[in-house]
Amino acid sequence: MDRFDVIVIGAGPAGSSAAYSLAKEGFSVLLIERGKFPGSKNVFGGRIYTYPLKRLFPEDWREAPIERYVVQENISMLSGDTAVTVQYDSLRTGSSRVNSFTAIRLKFDKWLAKRAGEVGAMVITGTRVDDLLVSNGTVFGVRAGGDEVKANVIIAADGVASIFAQKAGIRPELIPKEISVGVKETIKLTKKRIEDRFNVGEKEGVANAYIGQVTNFLRGGGFLYTNKDSVSLGVVVQSEDLSSHRTEIQELMERFKLHPSIQKYIEGGKVVEYSAHMIPELGTRMIPRPYANGFLAVGDAAGFVLSHGYTYRGVDLAILSGMAAAETVKAARAVNDYSAGSLSRYLHDLRSHGVLSELEEFGRTPSFLGNPRIYSAYPQLLCGILNRMYTVDGGKKEKMFHIAKEEMKGKISLMQLMKDLLGGTRSM
Amino acid sequence: MPESSELRMVVCIKQVPKAEQLKIDPVKKTLVREGVESEINPSDLHALEMALQLKDKHGGSLLALSMGPPRFIQALETAIGMGADEGILLSDRALGGSDTLPTSHALSKAVEHLGDFDIIFCGEETTDSSTGHVGPGMAANLDLPQLTYVVEVEVRDGHVRAKRAVEDGFEVWETTLPLVITVNHGCNHPREPTLLGKIKARTIGIIDDVNADDVGLDKEKIGLSGSPTVVDKIETVELPDRSGRIYSGEAREAVTKLLDDLEAEGII
Amino acid sequence: MSRAKKSKGVMVFIEFRRDHIRRGSIQLIGEGRRIADILGVKLSGALLGHGVKKYAKEAIQYGLDKVHLVEHPILASYAASPYSKVMVELVEKYKPEIMLLAATKNGRELGGRFYVHLQTGLAADCTAFRVSKGKNLVMIRPAFGGKSLAHIMCKKTRPQMATARPNVFTEPERDPKRKGRIIKENVKLGPEDVDAKMVQFIAHMEDEATRLADADVIVAGGHGIRKADTFGTLQELADVLGGTVGGSRKVVDLRWLSKDRQVGQTGKTVRPNVYVAIGISGAVQHLAGMQESEKIVAINNDPEAEIFKIADFGIVGDLFEIVPEMIRQIKERRPAKEPT
Ligand SMILES: Cc1cc2nc3c(=O)[nH]c(=O)nc-3n(C[C@H](O)[C@H](O)[C@H](O)COP(=O)(O)OP(=O)(O)OC[C@H]3O[C@@H](n4cnc5c(N)ncnc54)[C@H](O)[C@@H]3O)c2cc1C
Ligand SMILES: Cc1cc2nc3c(=O)[nH]c(=O)nc-3n(C[C@H](O)[C@H](O)[C@H](O)COP(=O)(O)OP(=O)(O)OC[C@H]3O[C@@H](n4cnc5c(N)ncnc54)[C@H](O)[C@@H]3O)c2cc1C
Ligand SMILES: Nc1ncnc2c1ncn2[C@@H]1O[C@H](COP(=O)(O)O)[C@@H](O)[C@H]1O
């Protein structure tokens, strides 16, 4: 068999969702993954938003390998040894409206690909796709090793470094400005320790975001997610900032782990996994047309990620874009036309699945979050103010406004503060 | 190639736990199976490669045969990915607990059931039971000549010439088809499964399974009841404690530290 | 063969090669003697060949009570089918309760063939034997690459068969005065019993002077050394350490090193004072042959390599930098001695 209706390259969340949705509709689907098994090479922070999964598997989304439901969110601004934390208690587990959960990609991706296999997609692992077969500007198959396999549509779901979106001519090469680099460690603790230290119940967990000191005040942030019996801890930094400040991300990670507000959580734990990865920060502007003749790009390959200092979202958009691509292919089959013209309705499908609207809504955020003060001046400022407010040393207590003004001196002007605050609320 | 030179071959393969990952539960003294990946038995890959090279040269057919639980299908998929034509899994609860005697009996019966073959290939030995008995055992059951630890083979007009690795050298042997060959580990470079091969492995009908009744096995002669040996107990080996002083970094410094240690131990 | 009450005695297959009885067989005579004495039974040998009576005498001097001597031109050199046929006849005739073979390649393929005709149990590659309270043989063999020992028993059928790993049991003393019976056996063998013929033998050269088994220091190279030439540097390190060179199976398979220098499950088992593993990953089959070395030094550029788990000392780094540096620094520490 060397011909399929659809070939999907990459069994990450985007690829497996597309393959699942198509196979369920009776398409013959070949899903090719280079890793030994799906998820074996994939990195991410550790939190997945629930809504796309509910849409993909309305009946049994809870069977996904969920580590813990996120019931509490914290954002901490770190400076020196101190931290200012804003805590948000979200819905408790009992509710079906639980917003997000933590997961381990090794398990999650494997499960998702298995679901695709169960409805008839042929999942092939341990094979790297080397090239697209293209003739007259139309993609008509893939090459791996010496073998060629053909299909009506090829869906590139090969992740952030997608060579296929580039090969199909729809995406320029990434430049450092558009990339963040992330490192992540999985630190093994016991189930009981996690529940004690984070004050959560059995299936409950927390999602923490950190900015400020963690990146040495560069653009980016840190995260901590609780899994069943481990925590995922990581740092993400704008790669442009990294190189201009000659900072090593590994070093930031090491220092992050030593910060008192992290150390107390991970003490006595054992690092069981370490990984590094790139995250694109393209926004919607970068790939205006994630399709070509016989070709679609989904997930990270199309740049569908939202990442800033304290939110990393990609898996949800990956799943949604996989579903959208399936819709597009279905419509293309109805008219038996897989040209770029016909596939252009992908934009429409992306929008109706909420991918584009999400990205557009946040489209403004990168410029707000691109603002270095968010990562440097403000964490220092806040920590400074609160430090002085709460330090009881027998001296005279000053009024809050004075403290603030003094702390701001030389760091930031009042005007700037007002502007940033306004800009922030508008874009969030 | 003339029809007559085509070879009908079968390779016996087994799925085994990855040797590096094998652990013994220190309390229960049993094999820890959880979280241990499995792979096709390494020397069976060499057997497959040897058979595939013969097929490349002479044409014919290659069938992969495995006996074990359903997960052994993985090994068959690898074999087909590499170029075997078909896979057969002999699977039956009654086979559970078989030692090498019933294993070679059952595999021989399966081979007889599946047709006439010119060459039956086995690996040198498996990494999980490391006996190397199954190949010779099949030769005995099928009353065929056997050549073991083979590193090279040539077939011409029904005559076989093979080189076998022994402790003090190589021996060249001659015999005729049909025969059983066990293949020496490391004698060739097993090819990687191809994309089309993997797709083929998933195609319905390429891998089939048969049970004890299908191949006419007498339940008394297989499984635990058909196995003369029993494992009475497993004892963990206590290895000497190692100090584990491992240095890294700049070569000169690391070597100095290492040599200091060796000197302190009186080794140099 | 069902468990016949009549089964009695221990029988050892006497394997010879070219002009000598193989060491593994001699060692097994010693172990067979020990087992027979515990059970209070006779120890016999099965010797197949042509013009090999001298080996029968020699085998008796190592500790046999009697030898069943089967001579026939077809048996002149080893071949699985006729040897298997004769062994089945001998065992059925004399009904030993225990049948032992050395776990050489030929011993394993022969045992693996004829035990099927006897329908009994066969334990492979044993490294120890015990006799249980019920007078059964406990056949002990490494399992899972030497991480554990499996105790195997064969209670239902006779004989209890095993192959035993060479160089594990100590060689018994030869007593030139020892007497035993040599029983000539008649067998019918014809051309129909010959199904394969050895037509050529290509011998490995063995350097007795630097035998691995006797070395205090072994410098072993693995696939990480990338090419055969690197053994030159390893030899130099071995020279300054006063040792000899060995290697993993991969380098032997690649013909970078001769077979008699292979360490591991299917090579030599060594126990030097110092074992230096260079560019060796530490697969269980390799560890099986060297894990009991007094001290283990590992050099590998992969910090996760298994070999580090059993190393006393080691360096994570590029062997092409480290080995020359070691040679240099050792020489520096020990100013060149006058050759003696
Ligand atoms: C540090 C970090 C933290 C993050 N945290 C979060 C988070 O908490 N929540 C969240 O939702 N998102 C997070 N993200 C983003 C998220 O990981 C991605 O958006 C998501 O994985 C994208 O899915 P995908 O299916 O498009 O691509 P991927 O998951 O990257 O999958 C691509 C697949 O394609 C395969 N592949 C690549 N090339 C080939 C080839 N040539 N042939 C065959 N197969 C190939 C790969 O092996 C891989 O399996 C984080 C990212 C990083 C780096
Ligand atoms: C039935 C059977 C029997 C076997 N019997 C034996 C046996 O008796 N003996 C035996 O040894 N094996 C045996 N094996 C094979 C065994 O499984 C392994 O394949 C073999 O030991 C691997 O050899 P290696 O360590 O040299 O090679 P590899 O596993 O390829 O390891 C090479 C190592 O070199 C390191 N390296 C590479 N480059 C450098 C560098 N520049 N600097 C430093 N380090 C570097 C790598 O990190 C790696 O760890 C047997 C296998 C089977 C199936
Ligand atoms: N369960 C099995 N199914 C198929 N082949 C097997 C099985 N067990 C052993 N073999 C074959 O026999 C060879 C020797 O195995 P063993 O005697 O177990 O060391 C292996 O390399 C395989 O080729």
Short mmCIF file of N, CA, C and O in Angstrom, two decimals, chain B residues 19 22 100-101 124-125 127 129-130 133 137 139 144-146 148 164-165 167-175 184-185 225 227 229-230 232-233 235 237 242-247 251-252 256 260 263 267-268, chain C residues 17-18 22 78 104-106 108-109 112-113 115 122 141 147-149 151 153 156 195-197 199-202 204 241 249 265 274 284-285 291 293-294 296 310-316 321 325 329 333:
data_model
loop_
_atom_site.label_atom_id
_atom_site.label_comp_id
_atom_site.label_asym_id
_atom_site.label_seq_id
_atom_site.Cartn_x
_atom_site.Cartn_y
_atom_site.Cartn_z
N ALA B 19 17.79 -6.19 27.53
CA ALA B 19 18.69 -6.75 28.53
C ALA B 19 19.21 -5.70 29.50
O ALA B 19 19.25 -5.93 30.71
N LEU B 22 16.87 -4.93 32.41
CA LEU B 22 16.40 -5.99 33.31
C LEU B 22 16.85 -5.73 34.73
O LEU B 22 18.00 -5.42 34.99
N THR B 100 12.67 -24.91 26.92
CA THR B 100 13.12 -25.04 25.52
C THR B 100 12.61 -26.30 24.84
O THR B 100 12.46 -26.32 23.63
N LEU B 101 12.36 -27.35 25.61
CA LEU B 101 11.91 -28.59 24.98
C LEU B 101 10.55 -28.41 24.29
O LEU B 101 10.44 -28.64 23.09
N GLU B 124 21.35 -17.08 17.43
CA GLU B 124 22.31 -17.84 18.24
C GLU B 124 21.70 -18.22 19.58
O GLU B 124 21.73 -19.36 20.02
N GLU B 125 21.15 -17.24 20.26
CA GLU B 125 20.44 -17.50 21.50
C GLU B 125 19.64 -16.27 21.86
O GLU B 125 19.86 -15.18 21.32
N THR B 127 18.31 -13.34 24.57
CA THR B 127 18.95 -12.66 25.70
C THR B 127 18.20 -12.92 27.00
O THR B 127 18.73 -12.68 28.07
N SER B 129 16.65 -16.04 27.81
CA SER B 129 16.88 -17.37 28.39
C SER B 129 18.26 -17.91 28.04
O SER B 129 18.72 -18.87 28.62
N SER B 130 18.92 -17.26 27.11
CA SER B 130 20.28 -17.62 26.66
C SER B 130 20.61 -19.10 26.74
O SER B 130 21.50 -19.48 27.46
N HIS B 133 19.22 -23.49 22.67
CA HIS B 133 18.77 -24.87 22.48
C HIS B 133 17.68 -25.00 21.44
O HIS B 133 17.44 -26.08 20.92
N GLY B 137 17.22 -28.00 18.78
CA GLY B 137 16.04 -28.77 19.16
C GLY B 137 15.08 -28.92 17.99
O GLY B 137 14.50 -29.98 17.77
N ALA B 139 15.95 -28.81 14.84
CA ALA B 139 16.61 -29.71 13.89
C ALA B 139 16.36 -31.15 14.29
O ALA B 139 16.09 -32.01 13.44
N LEU B 144 16.47 -32.75 10.64
CA LEU B 144 17.20 -32.03 9.59
C LEU B 144 18.64 -31.80 10.04
O LEU B 144 18.94 -31.79 11.23
N PRO B 145 19.53 -31.58 9.07
CA PRO B 145 20.88 -31.18 9.46
C PRO B 145 20.84 -29.81 10.15
O PRO B 145 19.94 -29.01 9.88
N GLN B 146 21.81 -29.56 11.01
CA GLN B 146 21.87 -28.26 11.68
C GLN B 146 23.26 -27.67 11.52
O GLN B 146 24.25 -28.38 11.58
N THR B 148 25.22 -24.44 13.31
CA THR B 148 25.01 -23.43 14.34
C THR B 148 26.11 -22.37 14.31
O THR B 148 27.18 -22.60 13.75
N ARG B 164 31.11 -21.19 10.10
CA ARG B 164 30.58 -21.17 11.46
C ARG B 164 31.69 -20.70 12.39
O ARG B 164 32.86 -21.05 12.22
N ALA B 165 31.35 -19.86 13.34
CA ALA B 165 32.35 -19.34 14.27
C ALA B 165 32.44 -20.26 15.48
O ALA B 165 31.43 -20.56 16.10
N GLU B 167 35.21 -21.38 18.96
CA GLU B 167 36.09 -20.70 19.90
C GLU B 167 37.46 -20.40 19.31
O GLU B 167 38.03 -19.34 19.51
N ASP B 168 37.99 -21.37 18.56
CA ASP B 168 39.38 -21.22 18.12
C ASP B 168 39.49 -20.90 16.64
O ASP B 168 40.56 -21.05 16.05
N GLY B 169 38.40 -20.53 16.01
CA GLY B 169 38.51 -20.18 14.60
C GLY B 169 37.19 -20.28 13.88
O GLY B 169 36.12 -20.12 14.49
N PHE B 170 37.27 -20.49 12.58
CA PHE B 170 36.07 -20.67 11.77
C PHE B 170 36.11 -22.03 11.11
O PHE B 170 37.18 -22.50 10.73
N GLU B 171 34.94 -22.63 10.98
CA GLU B 171 34.85 -23.90 10.27
C GLU B 171 33.96 -23.69 9.05
O GLU B 171 32.96 -22.99 9.13
N VAL B 172 34.32 -24.32 7.96
CA VAL B 172 33.46 -24.26 6.77
C VAL B 172 32.79 -25.62 6.64
O VAL B 172 33.47 -26.66 6.68
N TRP B 173 31.49 -25.60 6.53
CA TRP B 173 30.71 -26.84 6.47
C TRP B 173 29.92 -26.90 5.17
O TRP B 173 29.53 -25.87 4.63
N GLU B 174 29.68 -28.12 4.74
CA GLU B 174 28.82 -28.31 3.56
C GLU B 174 27.69 -29.26 3.89
O GLU B 174 27.89 -30.27 4.59
N THR B 175 26.54 -28.93 3.39
CA THR B 175 25.39 -29.81 3.57
C THR B 175 24.38 -29.52 2.47
O THR B 175 24.71 -28.81 1.50
N ASN B 184 25.10 -16.54 14.09
CA ASN B 184 25.97 -15.95 15.10
C ASN B 184 25.65 -14.47 15.29
O ASN B 184 25.51 -13.73 14.30
N HIS B 185 25.56 -14.06 16.53
CA HIS B 185 25.29 -12.65 16.82
C HIS B 185 26.40 -11.78 16.23
O HIS B 185 27.57 -12.11 16.33
N SER B 225 3.26 -28.36 31.80
CA SER B 225 3.23 -29.82 31.95
C SER B 225 4.21 -30.50 30.99
O SER B 225 4.71 -31.58 31.27
N SER B 227 7.14 -29.27 30.23
CA SER B 227 8.50 -28.77 30.48
C SER B 227 9.19 -29.60 31.56
O SER B 227 8.73 -29.59 32.71
N THR B 229 12.04 -29.03 32.99
CA THR B 229 12.78 -28.26 33.99
C THR B 229 11.86 -27.28 34.71
O THR B 229 10.86 -26.82 34.16
N VAL B 230 12.21 -27.02 35.95
CA VAL B 230 11.51 -25.96 36.69
C VAL B 230 12.56 -25.03 37.27
O VAL B 230 13.66 -25.45 37.61
N ASP B 232 13.65 -23.39 40.28
CA ASP B 232 13.38 -23.60 41.69
C ASP B 232 13.43 -22.28 42.45
O ASP B 232 12.60 -21.98 43.27
N LYS B 233 14.45 -21.50 42.12
CA LYS B 233 14.49 -20.16 42.69
C LYS B 233 15.46 -19.28 41.92
O LYS B 233 16.26 -19.77 41.13
N GLU B 235 18.26 -16.28 42.49
CA GLU B 235 19.10 -15.71 43.55
C GLU B 235 19.78 -14.49 42.95
O GLU B 235 20.28 -14.56 41.83
N VAL B 237 22.66 -11.82 42.44
CA VAL B 237 24.11 -11.88 42.62
C VAL B 237 24.55 -10.62 43.34
O VAL B 237 24.22 -9.51 42.92
N ARG B 242 31.10 -0.78 44.50
CA ARG B 242 32.06 -0.01 43.69
C ARG B 242 32.08 1.43 44.19
O ARG B 242 31.03 1.99 44.52
N SER B 243 33.27 2.01 44.21
CA SER B 243 33.34 3.35 44.78
C SER B 243 32.75 4.41 43.84
O SER B 243 32.29 5.44 44.28
N GLY B 244 32.77 4.14 42.53
CA GLY B 244 32.08 5.02 41.59
C GLY B 244 32.59 6.45 41.57
O GLY B 244 31.81 7.40 41.56
N ARG B 245 33.91 6.62 41.58
CA ARG B 245 34.45 7.99 41.49
C ARG B 245 34.67 8.33 40.02
O ARG B 245 35.66 7.92 39.41
N ILE B 246 33.73 9.07 39.48
CA ILE B 246 33.76 9.35 38.04
C ILE B 246 34.07 10.84 37.84
O ILE B 246 33.38 11.70 38.38
N TYR B 247 35.10 11.11 37.06
CA TYR B 247 35.46 12.50 36.81
C TYR B 247 35.05 12.92 35.42
O TYR B 247 34.92 12.10 34.52
N ALA B 251 40.39 17.16 30.16
CA ALA B 251 41.04 15.85 30.13
C ALA B 251 42.23 15.74 31.07
O ALA B 251 42.35 14.80 31.85
N ARG B 252 43.10 16.74 31.03
CA ARG B 252 44.33 16.64 31.79
C ARG B 252 44.04 16.54 33.30
O ARG B 252 44.58 15.69 34.00
N THR B 256 44.56 13.41 35.89
CA THR B 256 45.37 13.56 37.10
C THR B 256 44.63 13.02 38.31
O THR B 256 45.17 12.25 39.12
N ASP B 260 45.65 9.84 40.55
CA ASP B 260 45.84 9.99 42.00
C ASP B 260 45.10 8.87 42.73
O ASP B 260 45.63 8.24 43.65
N GLU B 263 46.76 5.60 42.18
CA GLU B 263 48.00 5.53 42.94
C GLU B 263 47.68 5.23 44.41
O GLU B 263 48.32 4.38 45.04
N ILE B 267 47.51 0.87 42.55
CA ILE B 267 47.36 0.23 41.24
C ILE B 267 48.46 0.65 40.28
O ILE B 267 48.92 -0.13 39.45
N ILE B 268 48.90 1.91 40.40
CA ILE B 268 50.04 2.32 39.58
C ILE B 268 51.15 2.87 40.46
O ILE B 268 50.92 3.19 41.62
N ARG C 17 39.45 -31.81 20.86
CA ARG C 17 39.57 -30.96 19.69
C ARG C 17 41.00 -31.05 19.20
O ARG C 17 41.93 -30.90 19.99
N ARG C 18 41.13 -31.29 17.92
CA ARG C 18 42.45 -31.52 17.34
C ARG C 18 43.23 -32.52 18.18
O ARG C 18 42.93 -33.69 18.17
N ARG C 22 39.37 -31.07 25.59
CA ARG C 22 39.18 -29.65 25.87
C ARG C 22 39.12 -29.40 27.37
O ARG C 22 38.56 -30.17 28.14
N TYR C 78 34.07 -34.09 15.04
CA TYR C 78 32.74 -33.84 15.56
C TYR C 78 31.76 -33.44 14.47
O TYR C 78 32.07 -32.63 13.59
N THR C 104 30.74 -25.58 25.50
CA THR C 104 31.43 -25.02 24.33
C THR C 104 30.37 -24.90 23.24
O THR C 104 29.24 -25.37 23.40
N LYS C 105 30.74 -24.29 22.13
CA LYS C 105 29.74 -24.18 21.08
C LYS C 105 29.27 -25.56 20.64
O LYS C 105 28.07 -25.78 20.46
N ASN C 106 30.21 -26.49 20.48
CA ASN C 106 29.80 -27.83 20.07
C ASN C 106 29.02 -28.54 21.16
O ASN C 106 28.05 -29.24 20.89
N ARG C 108 27.11 -27.21 23.34
CA ARG C 108 25.76 -26.68 23.43
C ARG C 108 24.89 -27.14 22.27
O ARG C 108 23.72 -27.44 22.44
N GLU C 109 25.47 -27.20 21.08
CA GLU C 109 24.61 -27.60 19.96
C GLU C 109 24.35 -29.10 19.99
O GLU C 109 23.31 -29.56 19.54
N GLY C 112 21.84 -29.61 22.84
CA GLY C 112 20.58 -29.04 22.39
C GLY C 112 19.88 -29.90 21.36
O GLY C 112 18.69 -29.74 21.12
N ARG C 113 20.61 -30.81 20.75
CA ARG C 113 19.98 -31.71 19.79
C ARG C 113 19.54 -33.01 20.46
O ARG C 113 18.41 -33.42 20.36
N TYR C 115 19.08 -33.99 23.60
CA TYR C 115 18.15 -34.04 24.73
C TYR C 115 16.71 -34.14 24.24
O TYR C 115 15.84 -34.63 24.93
N LEU C 122 17.20 -29.85 29.90
CA LEU C 122 18.60 -29.47 29.69
C LEU C 122 18.80 -28.05 30.19
O LEU C 122 18.12 -27.12 29.73
N ARG C 141 22.62 -21.46 37.05
CA ARG C 141 23.16 -20.74 35.88
C ARG C 141 22.83 -19.26 35.97
O ARG C 141 21.82 -18.85 36.51
N LYS C 147 22.92 -10.93 36.27
CA LYS C 147 22.42 -10.16 37.40
C LYS C 147 21.80 -11.07 38.44
O LYS C 147 21.52 -10.66 39.55
N SER C 148 21.51 -12.27 38.03
CA SER C 148 20.94 -13.20 39.00
C SER C 148 21.33 -14.62 38.61
O SER C 148 21.85 -14.87 37.53
N LEU C 149 21.11 -15.53 39.55
CA LEU C 149 21.40 -16.93 39.31
C LEU C 149 20.09 -17.71 39.40
O LEU C 149 19.35 -17.58 40.38
N HIS C 151 18.19 -21.24 39.79
CA HIS C 151 18.39 -22.62 40.23
C HIS C 151 17.40 -23.47 39.47
O HIS C 151 16.19 -23.35 39.66
N MET C 153 15.88 -27.18 38.22
CA MET C 153 15.81 -28.59 38.57
C MET C 153 14.99 -29.33 37.53
O MET C 153 14.14 -28.77 36.86
N LYS C 156 11.19 -34.52 36.98
CA LYS C 156 10.29 -35.51 36.40
C LYS C 156 10.98 -36.52 35.49
O LYS C 156 10.51 -37.63 35.34
N ASP C 195 25.02 -35.98 7.69
CA ASP C 195 24.21 -35.02 6.95
C ASP C 195 24.93 -33.70 6.69
O ASP C 195 24.43 -32.83 6.02
N ALA C 196 26.12 -33.56 7.24
CA ALA C 196 26.89 -32.34 6.99
C ALA C 196 28.36 -32.65 7.21
O ALA C 196 28.71 -33.51 8.01
N LYS C 197 29.19 -31.95 6.48
CA LYS C 197 30.62 -32.24 6.55
C LYS C 197 31.43 -30.98 6.72
O LYS C 197 31.18 -29.97 6.06
N VAL C 199 34.59 -28.98 5.86
CA VAL C 199 35.54 -29.09 4.76
C VAL C 199 36.79 -28.23 4.98
O VAL C 199 37.77 -28.36 4.26
N GLN C 200 36.72 -27.34 5.95
CA GLN C 200 37.88 -26.46 6.14
C GLN C 200 37.87 -25.90 7.54
O GLN C 200 36.80 -25.69 8.14
N PHE C 201 39.07 -25.67 8.08
CA PHE C 201 39.15 -25.03 9.39
C PHE C 201 40.14 -23.88 9.31
O PHE C 201 41.25 -24.04 8.81
N ILE C 202 39.70 -22.72 9.75
CA ILE C 202 40.58 -21.55 9.72
C ILE C 202 40.84 -21.17 11.18
O ILE C 202 39.95 -20.68 11.87
N HIS C 204 42.17 -19.37 14.58
CA HIS C 204 42.61 -18.08 15.13
C HIS C 204 44.00 -18.30 15.70
O HIS C 204 44.29 -19.36 16.22
N LEU C 241 50.89 0.00 32.05
CA LEU C 241 50.22 -0.53 33.25
C LEU C 241 50.64 -1.97 33.53
O LEU C 241 50.22 -2.56 34.51
N ARG C 249 32.64 -7.83 22.36
CA ARG C 249 32.32 -8.67 21.22
C ARG C 249 32.22 -7.88 19.92
O ARG C 249 32.56 -8.38 18.86
N GLN C 265 30.05 -12.84 28.17
CA GLN C 265 29.25 -14.05 28.28
C GLN C 265 29.66 -15.11 27.27
O GLN C 265 29.74 -16.28 27.59
N VAL C 274 42.86 -5.09 37.80
CA VAL C 274 42.30 -3.87 37.23
C VAL C 274 41.79 -4.14 35.82
O VAL C 274 42.50 -4.72 34.99
N VAL C 284 24.98 -6.02 29.28
CA VAL C 284 25.01 -7.09 30.28
C VAL C 284 25.89 -8.25 29.86
O VAL C 284 26.57 -8.85 30.69
N GLN C 285 25.88 -8.55 28.57
CA GLN C 285 26.69 -9.70 28.14
C GLN C 285 28.18 -9.43 28.30
O GLN C 285 28.97 -10.35 28.45
N GLN C 291 32.59 -8.40 35.53
CA GLN C 291 32.09 -7.63 36.66
C GLN C 291 32.72 -8.03 37.99
O GLN C 291 32.57 -7.32 38.97
N SER C 293 35.91 -8.26 38.39
CA SER C 293 37.27 -7.72 38.45
C SER C 293 37.45 -6.98 39.77
O SER C 293 36.49 -6.40 40.29
N GLU C 294 38.67 -6.98 40.26
CA GLU C 294 38.94 -6.32 41.55
C GLU C 294 38.57 -4.84 41.48
O GLU C 294 37.78 -4.35 42.29
N ILE C 296 37.47 -1.68 38.65
CA ILE C 296 37.05 -1.40 37.27
C ILE C 296 37.19 0.10 36.98
O ILE C 296 36.71 0.93 37.76
N ILE C 310 29.07 0.18 37.22
CA ILE C 310 29.83 -0.80 37.97
C ILE C 310 31.31 -0.41 38.07
O ILE C 310 32.16 -1.21 38.43
N ALA C 311 31.59 0.86 37.75
CA ALA C 311 32.98 1.29 37.77
C ALA C 311 33.40 1.81 39.14
O ALA C 311 32.60 2.41 39.85
N ASP C 312 34.65 1.55 39.51
CA ASP C 312 35.21 2.15 40.73
C ASP C 312 35.70 3.55 40.42
O ASP C 312 35.59 4.47 41.21
N PHE C 313 36.29 3.66 39.26
CA PHE C 313 36.85 4.94 38.85
C PHE C 313 36.50 5.16 37.39
O PHE C 313 36.31 4.20 36.66
N GLY C 314 36.46 6.42 37.00
CA GLY C 314 36.17 6.62 35.59
C GLY C 314 36.28 8.05 35.17
O GLY C 314 36.36 8.97 35.99
N ILE C 315 36.30 8.22 33.87
CA ILE C 315 36.29 9.56 33.30
C ILE C 315 35.25 9.61 32.21
O ILE C 315 35.20 8.74 31.33
N VAL C 316 34.40 10.64 32.30
CA VAL C 316 33.46 10.90 31.21
C VAL C 316 34.18 11.81 30.24
O VAL C 316 34.50 12.94 30.59
N GLU C 321 41.26 11.69 23.65
CA GLU C 321 42.05 12.67 24.40
C GLU C 321 42.61 12.02 25.66
O GLU C 321 43.74 12.25 26.05
N GLU C 325 46.58 10.99 27.17
CA GLU C 325 46.93 11.78 28.35
C GLU C 325 47.28 10.86 29.52
O GLU C 325 48.22 11.14 30.28
N GLN C 329 50.84 10.91 31.42
CA GLN C 329 50.98 11.19 32.86
C GLN C 329 51.53 10.01 33.65
O GLN C 329 52.24 10.20 34.63
N ARG C 333 54.82 10.10 35.93
CA ARG C 333 54.88 9.70 37.34
C ARG C 333 55.95 8.66 37.60
O ARG C 333 56.50 8.58 38.67
#
